PDB file of C-alpha atoms in Angstrom:
ATOM      1  CA  GLU A 190      50.996  -8.277  40.690  1.00 95.00           C
ATOM      2  CA  VAL A 191      47.921  -6.106  41.122  1.00 97.00           C
ATOM      3  CA  GLN A 192      44.881  -8.121  42.171  1.00 98.00           C
ATOM      4  CA  LEU A 193      41.323  -6.969  42.759  1.00 98.00           C
ATOM      5  CA  VAL A 194      38.816  -9.531  44.009  1.00 98.00           C
ATOM      6  CA  GLU A 195      35.147  -8.651  44.362  1.00 98.00           C
ATOM      7  CA  SER A 196      32.702 -10.438  46.630  1.00 98.00           C
ATOM      8  CA  GLY A 197      29.279 -10.002  48.149  1.00 98.00           C
ATOM      9  CA  GLY A 198      27.072 -10.372  45.106  1.00 97.00           C
ATOM     10  CA  GLY A 199      23.894 -12.420  45.126  1.00 97.00           C
ATOM     11  CA  LEU A 200      20.133 -12.416  44.773  1.00 98.00           C
ATOM     12  CA  VAL A 201      18.212  -9.639  46.516  1.00 98.00           C
ATOM     13  CA  GLN A 202      14.601  -8.525  46.361  1.00 97.00           C
ATOM     14  CA  PRO A 203      13.595  -5.156  44.952  1.00 97.00           C
ATOM     15  CA  GLY A 204      13.949  -2.533  47.649  1.00 97.00           C
ATOM     16  CA  GLY A 205      16.587  -4.562  49.431  1.00 98.00           C
ATOM     17  CA  SER A 206      20.216  -3.862  50.236  1.00 98.00           C
ATOM     18  CA  LEU A 207      23.544  -5.473  49.499  1.00 98.00           C
ATOM     19  CA  ARG A 208      27.157  -4.648  50.318  1.00 98.00           C
ATOM     20  CA  LEU A 209      29.903  -5.455  47.863  1.00 98.00           C
ATOM     21  CA  SER A 210      33.559  -5.727  48.808  1.00 98.00           C
ATOM     22  CA  CYS A 211      36.755  -5.545  46.790  1.00 98.00           C
ATOM     23  CA  ALA A 212      39.986  -6.907  48.244  1.00 98.00           C
ATOM     24  CA  ALA A 213      43.072  -5.265  46.775  1.00 98.00           C
ATOM     25  CA  SER A 214      46.635  -6.546  46.786  1.00 98.00           C
ATOM     26  CA  GLY A 215      49.926  -6.013  44.986  1.00 98.00           C
ATOM     27  CA  PHE A 216      49.977  -2.218  45.318  1.00 98.00           C
ATOM     28  CA  THR A 217      49.732   0.563  47.900  1.00 98.00           C
ATOM     29  CA  PHE A 218      45.948   0.769  48.052  1.00 98.00           C
ATOM     30  CA  SER A 219      45.789   4.082  49.914  1.00 97.00           C
ATOM     31  CA  ASN A 220      47.588   5.884  47.063  1.00 97.00           C
ATOM     32  CA  TYR A 221      44.954   5.219  44.409  1.00 98.00           C
ATOM     33  CA  ASP A 222      41.503   6.427  43.473  1.00 97.00           C
ATOM     34  CA  MET A 223      39.151   3.470  43.225  1.00 98.00           C
ATOM     35  CA  HIS A 224      35.983   2.851  41.244  1.00 98.00           C
ATOM     36  CA  TRP A 225      32.994   0.621  40.709  1.00 98.00           C
ATOM     37  CA  VAL A 226      31.719  -0.113  37.195  1.00 98.00           C
ATOM     38  CA  ARG A 227      28.832  -2.394  36.271  1.00 98.00           C
ATOM     39  CA  GLN A 228      27.635  -4.293  33.231  1.00 97.00           C
ATOM     40  CA  ALA A 229      24.063  -5.472  32.824  1.00 96.00           C
ATOM     41  CA  THR A 230      23.556  -8.591  30.741  1.00 93.00           C
ATOM     42  CA  GLY A 231      23.892  -7.757  27.068  1.00 90.00           C
ATOM     43  CA  LYS A 232      24.732  -4.129  27.822  1.00 93.00           C
ATOM     44  CA  GLY A 233      27.855  -2.004  27.961  1.00 94.00           C
ATOM     45  CA  LEU A 234      29.945  -0.750  30.856  1.00 96.00           C
ATOM     46  CA  GLU A 235      28.447   1.855  33.186  1.00 97.00           C
ATOM     47  CA  TRP A 236      30.382   3.848  35.794  1.00 97.00           C
ATOM     48  CA  VAL A 237      28.790   3.493  39.237  1.00 98.00           C
ATOM     49  CA  SER A 238      30.951   5.327  41.767  1.00 98.00           C
ATOM     50  CA  SER A 239      34.411   6.597  42.648  1.00 98.00           C
ATOM     51  CA  ILE A 240      36.382   7.394  45.777  1.00 98.00           C
ATOM     52  CA  GLY A 241      39.584   9.371  46.072  1.00 97.00           C
ATOM     53  CA  THR A 242      42.549   8.923  48.359  1.00 97.00           C
ATOM     54  CA  ALA A 243      41.097  11.546  50.699  1.00 96.00           C
ATOM     55  CA  GLY A 244      37.737   9.786  50.823  1.00 96.00           C
ATOM     56  CA  ASP A 245      35.968  12.148  48.412  1.00 97.00           C
ATOM     57  CA  THR A 246      33.154  10.344  46.623  1.00 97.00           C
ATOM     58  CA  TYR A 247      31.356  10.729  43.297  1.00 97.00           C
ATOM     59  CA  TYR A 248      28.299   9.106  41.719  1.00 97.00           C
ATOM     60  CA  PRO A 249      26.236   9.323  38.550  1.00 96.00           C
ATOM     61  CA  GLY A 250      22.624  10.381  38.902  1.00 95.00           C
ATOM     62  CA  SER A 251      21.346   6.822  38.405  1.00 95.00           C
ATOM     63  CA  VAL A 252      22.673   5.667  41.793  1.00 97.00           C
ATOM     64  CA  LYS A 253      23.192   8.886  43.758  1.00 97.00           C
ATOM     65  CA  GLY A 254      21.402   8.738  47.099  1.00 97.00           C
ATOM     66  CA  ARG A 255      21.058   4.938  46.933  1.00 98.00           C
ATOM     67  CA  PHE A 256      24.663   3.707  46.693  1.00 98.00           C
ATOM     68  CA  THR A 257      27.578   4.586  48.973  1.00 98.00           C
ATOM     69  CA  ILE A 258      31.205   3.884  48.153  1.00 98.00           C
ATOM     70  CA  SER A 259      33.764   3.648  50.952  1.00 98.00           C
ATOM     71  CA  ARG A 260      37.253   2.380  51.573  1.00 98.00           C
ATOM     72  CA  GLU A 261      39.232   0.955  54.471  1.00 98.00           C
ATOM     73  CA  ASN A 262      42.892   1.491  53.714  1.00 97.00           C
ATOM     74  CA  ALA A 263      44.077  -0.550  56.713  1.00 97.00           C
ATOM     75  CA  LYS A 264      42.348  -3.576  55.178  1.00 98.00           C
ATOM     76  CA  ASN A 265      43.141  -2.742  51.537  1.00 98.00           C
ATOM     77  CA  SER A 266      39.440  -2.912  50.872  1.00 98.00           C
ATOM     78  CA  LEU A 267      36.848  -1.063  48.829  1.00 98.00           C
ATOM     79  CA  TYR A 268      33.121  -1.295  49.484  1.00 98.00           C
ATOM     80  CA  LEU A 269      29.849  -0.480  47.776  1.00 98.00           C
ATOM     81  CA  GLN A 270      26.730  -0.270  49.942  1.00 98.00           C
ATOM     82  CA  MET A 271      23.680  -0.565  47.702  1.00 98.00           C
ATOM     83  CA  ASN A 272      20.253   0.353  49.076  1.00 98.00           C
ATOM     84  CA  SER A 273      16.787   0.597  47.545  1.00 98.00           C
ATOM     85  CA  LEU A 274      17.830  -1.821  44.838  1.00 98.00           C
ATOM     86  CA  ARG A 275      15.854  -2.025  41.610  1.00 97.00           C
ATOM     87  CA  ALA A 276      15.628  -4.574  38.830  1.00 97.00           C
ATOM     88  CA  GLY A 277      17.680  -2.197  36.699  1.00 97.00           C
ATOM     89  CA  ASP A 278      20.615  -2.561  39.114  1.00 98.00           C
ATOM     90  CA  THR A 279      21.012  -6.208  38.093  1.00 98.00           C
ATOM     91  CA  ALA A 280      24.530  -6.470  36.681  1.00 98.00           C
ATOM     92  CA  VAL A 281      28.049  -7.725  37.161  1.00 98.00           C
ATOM     93  CA  TYR A 282      29.852  -5.198  39.349  1.00 98.00           C
ATOM     94  CA  TYR A 283      33.563  -4.608  38.783  1.00 98.00           C
ATOM     95  CA  CYS A 284      36.059  -2.958  41.055  1.00 98.00           C
ATOM     96  CA  ALA A 285      38.724  -0.950  39.225  1.00 98.00           C
ATOM     97  CA  ARG A 286      41.871   0.938  40.139  1.00 98.00           C
ATOM     98  CA  GLY A 287      42.100   4.443  38.792  1.00 96.00           C
ATOM     99  CA  HIS A 288      45.124   6.332  37.552  1.00 91.00           C
ATOM    100  CA  ASN A 289      44.989   9.903  38.852  1.00 91.00           C
ATOM    101  CA  TRP A 290      41.282  10.138  38.047  1.00 91.00           C
ATOM    102  CA  ASN A 291      41.913   9.211  34.430  1.00 93.00           C
ATOM    103  CA  HIS A 292      41.703   5.717  32.984  1.00 96.00           C
ATOM    104  CA  PHE A 293      41.162   2.521  34.970  1.00 97.00           C
ATOM    105  CA  ASP A 294      44.329   0.461  34.775  1.00 97.00           C
ATOM    106  CA  ASN A 295      43.350  -2.702  36.613  1.00 98.00           C
ATOM    107  CA  TRP A 296      40.009  -4.426  37.060  1.00 98.00           C
ATOM    108  CA  GLY A 297      38.628  -7.322  39.049  1.00 97.00           C
ATOM    109  CA  GLN A 298      36.686 -10.254  37.623  1.00 96.00           C
ATOM    110  CA  GLY A 299      33.378  -8.949  38.928  1.00 97.00           C
ATOM    111  CA  THR A 300      30.553 -10.120  41.180  1.00 98.00           C
ATOM    112  CA  LEU A 301      26.986 -10.689  40.012  1.00 98.00           C
ATOM    113  CA  VAL A 302      24.110  -8.831  41.636  1.00 98.00           C
ATOM    114  CA  THR A 303      20.588  -9.967  40.760  1.00 98.00           C
ATOM    115  CA  VAL A 304      17.608  -7.924  41.904  1.00 98.00           C
ATOM    116  CA  SER A 305      14.458  -9.978  41.557  1.00 97.00           C
ATOM    117  CA  SER A 306      11.438 -11.136  43.528  1.00 95.00           C
TER     118      SER A 306
ATOM    119  CA  GLU B 242      26.819  14.153  30.154  1.00 91.00           C
ATOM    120  CA  ILE B 243      29.245  13.326  27.374  1.00 95.00           C
ATOM    121  CA  VAL B 244      27.808  10.588  25.170  1.00 97.00           C
ATOM    122  CA  MET B 245      30.257   8.179  23.553  1.00 97.00           C
ATOM    123  CA  THR B 246      29.147   6.470  20.344  1.00 98.00           C
ATOM    124  CA  GLN B 247      31.049   3.509  18.923  1.00 98.00           C
ATOM    125  CA  SER B 248      30.832   2.108  15.431  1.00 96.00           C
ATOM    126  CA  PRO B 249      30.235  -0.386  14.101  1.00 97.00           C
ATOM    127  CA  ALA B 250      28.328  -2.367  16.724  1.00 97.00           C
ATOM    128  CA  THR B 251      29.770  -5.577  15.292  1.00 97.00           C
ATOM    129  CA  LEU B 252      32.832  -5.992  13.096  1.00 97.00           C
ATOM    130  CA  SER B 253      33.620  -9.260  11.315  1.00 96.00           C
ATOM    131  CA  VAL B 254      37.280  -9.629  10.361  1.00 95.00           C
ATOM    132  CA  SER B 255      39.477 -12.568   9.381  1.00 95.00           C
ATOM    133  CA  PRO B 256      42.591 -13.444  11.434  1.00 94.00           C
ATOM    134  CA  GLY B 257      45.631 -11.646  10.077  1.00 95.00           C
ATOM    135  CA  GLU B 258      43.589  -8.754   8.725  1.00 96.00           C
ATOM    136  CA  ARG B 259      43.360  -5.204  10.047  1.00 97.00           C
ATOM    137  CA  ALA B 260      40.500  -3.988  12.233  1.00 97.00           C
ATOM    138  CA  THR B 261      39.504  -0.357  12.649  1.00 98.00           C
ATOM    139  CA  LEU B 262      37.092   0.629  15.425  1.00 98.00           C
ATOM    140  CA  SER B 263      35.646   4.106  15.844  1.00 98.00           C
ATOM    141  CA  CYS B 264      34.523   6.143  18.839  1.00 98.00           C
ATOM    142  CA  ARG B 265      32.881   9.551  18.747  1.00 98.00           C
ATOM    143  CA  ALA B 266      32.334  11.910  21.680  1.00 98.00           C
ATOM    144  CA  SER B 267      29.349  14.265  21.824  1.00 97.00           C
ATOM    145  CA  GLN B 268      31.694  17.049  22.890  1.00 97.00           C
ATOM    146  CA  ASN B 269      35.415  17.735  22.973  1.00 97.00           C
ATOM    147  CA  VAL B 270      37.269  15.397  25.368  1.00 97.00           C
ATOM    148  CA  SER B 271      40.749  16.412  24.210  1.00 96.00           C
ATOM    149  CA  SER B 272      42.931  13.274  24.509  1.00 97.00           C
ATOM    150  CA  ASN B 273      41.195  12.045  27.648  1.00 97.00           C
ATOM    151  CA  LEU B 274      40.125   8.748  26.136  1.00 98.00           C
ATOM    152  CA  ALA B 275      40.853   5.110  26.908  1.00 98.00           C
ATOM    153  CA  TRP B 276      40.164   1.840  25.129  1.00 98.00           C
ATOM    154  CA  TYR B 277      39.420  -1.449  26.905  1.00 98.00           C
ATOM    155  CA  GLN B 278      39.164  -5.044  25.738  1.00 98.00           C
ATOM    156  CA  HIS B 279      36.580  -7.260  27.412  1.00 97.00           C
ATOM    157  CA  LYS B 280      36.129 -10.988  27.041  1.00 96.00           C
ATOM    158  CA  PRO B 281      33.208 -12.928  28.578  1.00 91.00           C
ATOM    159  CA  GLY B 282      33.831 -13.899  32.188  1.00 91.00           C
ATOM    160  CA  GLN B 283      37.041 -11.915  32.385  1.00 94.00           C
ATOM    161  CA  ALA B 284      38.126  -8.585  33.792  1.00 96.00           C
ATOM    162  CA  PRO B 285      38.181  -5.724  31.312  1.00 97.00           C
ATOM    163  CA  ARG B 286      41.722  -4.936  30.181  1.00 98.00           C
ATOM    164  CA  LEU B 287      43.129  -1.472  29.572  1.00 98.00           C
ATOM    165  CA  LEU B 288      44.643  -1.201  26.095  1.00 98.00           C
ATOM    166  CA  ILE B 289      45.131   2.477  25.361  1.00 98.00           C
ATOM    167  CA  TYR B 290      44.988   5.687  27.414  1.00 98.00           C
ATOM    168  CA  GLY B 291      45.536   9.298  26.538  1.00 97.00           C
ATOM    169  CA  ALA B 292      43.986   8.377  23.163  1.00 98.00           C
ATOM    170  CA  SER B 293      47.238   6.890  21.835  1.00 98.00           C
ATOM    171  CA  THR B 294      49.465   5.513  24.618  1.00 98.00           C
ATOM    172  CA  ARG B 295      49.610   1.744  24.900  1.00 98.00           C
ATOM    173  CA  ALA B 296      49.202   0.369  28.411  1.00 98.00           C
ATOM    174  CA  THR B 297      51.882  -1.818  29.943  1.00 96.00           C
ATOM    175  CA  GLY B 298      52.209  -5.164  28.211  1.00 96.00           C
ATOM    176  CA  ILE B 299      49.904  -4.358  25.298  1.00 98.00           C
ATOM    177  CA  PRO B 300      51.255  -5.610  21.955  1.00 97.00           C
ATOM    178  CA  ALA B 301      52.343  -3.099  19.326  1.00 97.00           C
ATOM    179  CA  ARG B 302      49.627  -4.299  16.937  1.00 97.00           C
ATOM    180  CA  PHE B 303      47.178  -2.220  19.005  1.00 98.00           C
ATOM    181  CA  SER B 304      47.262   1.498  18.273  1.00 98.00           C
ATOM    182  CA  GLY B 305      45.021   4.435  19.105  1.00 98.00           C
ATOM    183  CA  SER B 306      44.616   7.785  17.428  1.00 98.00           C
ATOM    184  CA  GLY B 307      42.454  10.876  17.447  1.00 98.00           C
ATOM    185  CA  SER B 308      41.639  13.820  19.682  1.00 97.00           C
ATOM    186  CA  GLY B 309      38.714  16.084  20.373  1.00 97.00           C
ATOM    187  CA  THR B 310      35.639  14.120  19.321  1.00 98.00           C
ATOM    188  CA  GLU B 311      36.878  11.445  16.897  1.00 98.00           C
ATOM    189  CA  PHE B 312      38.970   8.450  17.934  1.00 98.00           C
ATOM    190  CA  THR B 313      40.134   5.207  16.359  1.00 98.00           C
ATOM    191  CA  LEU B 314      41.478   1.935  17.680  1.00 98.00           C
ATOM    192  CA  THR B 315      43.394  -0.071  15.103  1.00 98.00           C
ATOM    193  CA  ILE B 316      44.506  -3.673  15.436  1.00 97.00           C
ATOM    194  CA  SER B 317      47.010  -4.202  12.660  1.00 93.00           C
ATOM    195  CA  SER B 318      46.971  -7.989  12.259  1.00 92.00           C
ATOM    196  CA  LEU B 319      44.274  -9.785  14.178  1.00 95.00           C
ATOM    197  CA  GLN B 320      45.223 -12.722  16.363  1.00 95.00           C
ATOM    198  CA  SER B 321      42.721 -15.281  17.649  1.00 93.00           C
ATOM    199  CA  GLU B 322      42.942 -13.820  21.153  1.00 95.00           C
ATOM    200  CA  ASP B 323      41.864 -10.376  19.919  1.00 96.00           C
ATOM    201  CA  PHE B 324      38.260 -11.342  19.277  1.00 93.00           C
ATOM    202  CA  ALA B 325      36.364  -9.623  22.064  1.00 97.00           C
ATOM    203  CA  VAL B 326      34.265  -6.558  22.829  1.00 97.00           C
ATOM    204  CA  TYR B 327      36.045  -3.201  22.809  1.00 98.00           C
ATOM    205  CA  TYR B 328      34.917  -0.124  24.729  1.00 98.00           C
ATOM    206  CA  CYS B 329      36.034   3.463  24.631  1.00 98.00           C
ATOM    207  CA  GLN B 330      35.782   5.645  27.739  1.00 98.00           C
ATOM    208  CA  GLN B 331      36.147   9.372  28.240  1.00 97.00           C
ATOM    209  CA  TYR B 332      37.528  10.921  31.427  1.00 94.00           C
ATOM    210  CA  ASN B 333      37.400  14.601  30.600  1.00 92.00           C
ATOM    211  CA  ASN B 334      35.047  15.733  33.376  1.00 86.00           C
ATOM    212  CA  TRP B 335      35.646  17.198  36.808  1.00 87.00           C
ATOM    213  CA  PRO B 336      33.964  16.260  39.097  1.00 88.00           C
ATOM    214  CA  PRO B 337      34.341  12.877  37.462  1.00 89.00           C
ATOM    215  CA  LEU B 338      31.495  11.631  35.288  1.00 92.00           C
ATOM    216  CA  TYR B 339      32.980   8.771  33.339  1.00 96.00           C
ATOM    217  CA  THR B 340      31.120   7.520  30.300  1.00 97.00           C
ATOM    218  CA  PHE B 341      31.699   4.520  28.071  1.00 98.00           C
ATOM    219  CA  GLY B 342      30.699   3.752  24.539  1.00 97.00           C
ATOM    220  CA  GLN B 343      28.247   0.931  23.979  1.00 97.00           C
ATOM    221  CA  GLY B 344      31.002  -1.334  22.675  1.00 97.00           C
ATOM    222  CA  THR B 345      32.091  -2.894  19.400  1.00 98.00           C
ATOM    223  CA  LYS B 346      32.046  -6.671  19.185  1.00 98.00           C
ATOM    224  CA  LEU B 347      34.948  -7.906  17.099  1.00 97.00           C
ATOM    225  CA  GLU B 348      34.111 -11.334  15.731  1.00 96.00           C
ATOM    226  CA  ILE B 349      35.835 -13.853  13.530  1.00 90.00           C
ATOM    227  CA  LYS B 350      34.813 -13.749   9.882  1.00 87.00           C
TER     228      LYS B 350
END
């Protein structure tokens, strides 16, 4: 069974940093593109970042230059380093497994990030 | 950026009835469209990909149709567990620039 478990969320001040982790199990992690998606309270889903099997990374303009996605295949883990955080980054962050850069076929339960003073 | 627009924002339907949800893309995305179901406190769940292919384990009452810019998710006979928020997502870009619709909340009438 595919499992994705996020951790690392919490309360951080504006301008601060936070590192999220996603522990994967039940599949060969190194063979899949992986993604982060977030949902602010009362809002829809927003794509945050992606990483391919070769370590290629992609971001939307809203987080480019502030967030860094990475992976450690030996540990079956995905990471999201978030710097220069803003109130608008407050959201539940989901880790998702991609299917050949198409749809996202498995998701974690999410971890809450709150940016507030 | 491709903008995805879902309608209606909220849909009230009685159990056993049919629900039809719409998704429109601001430009042609071919069949590169997925639908997800999301319940509060849970992981989003893939329902449909390739505009019309049901994901593994998804009941036959869920069906997707459309291509290009107009897409529909139909739930043929609503069960209590189907009341949730539904999102469409396009994946037609390279480099990837995934975008989601704003969601349709399906509520019990």
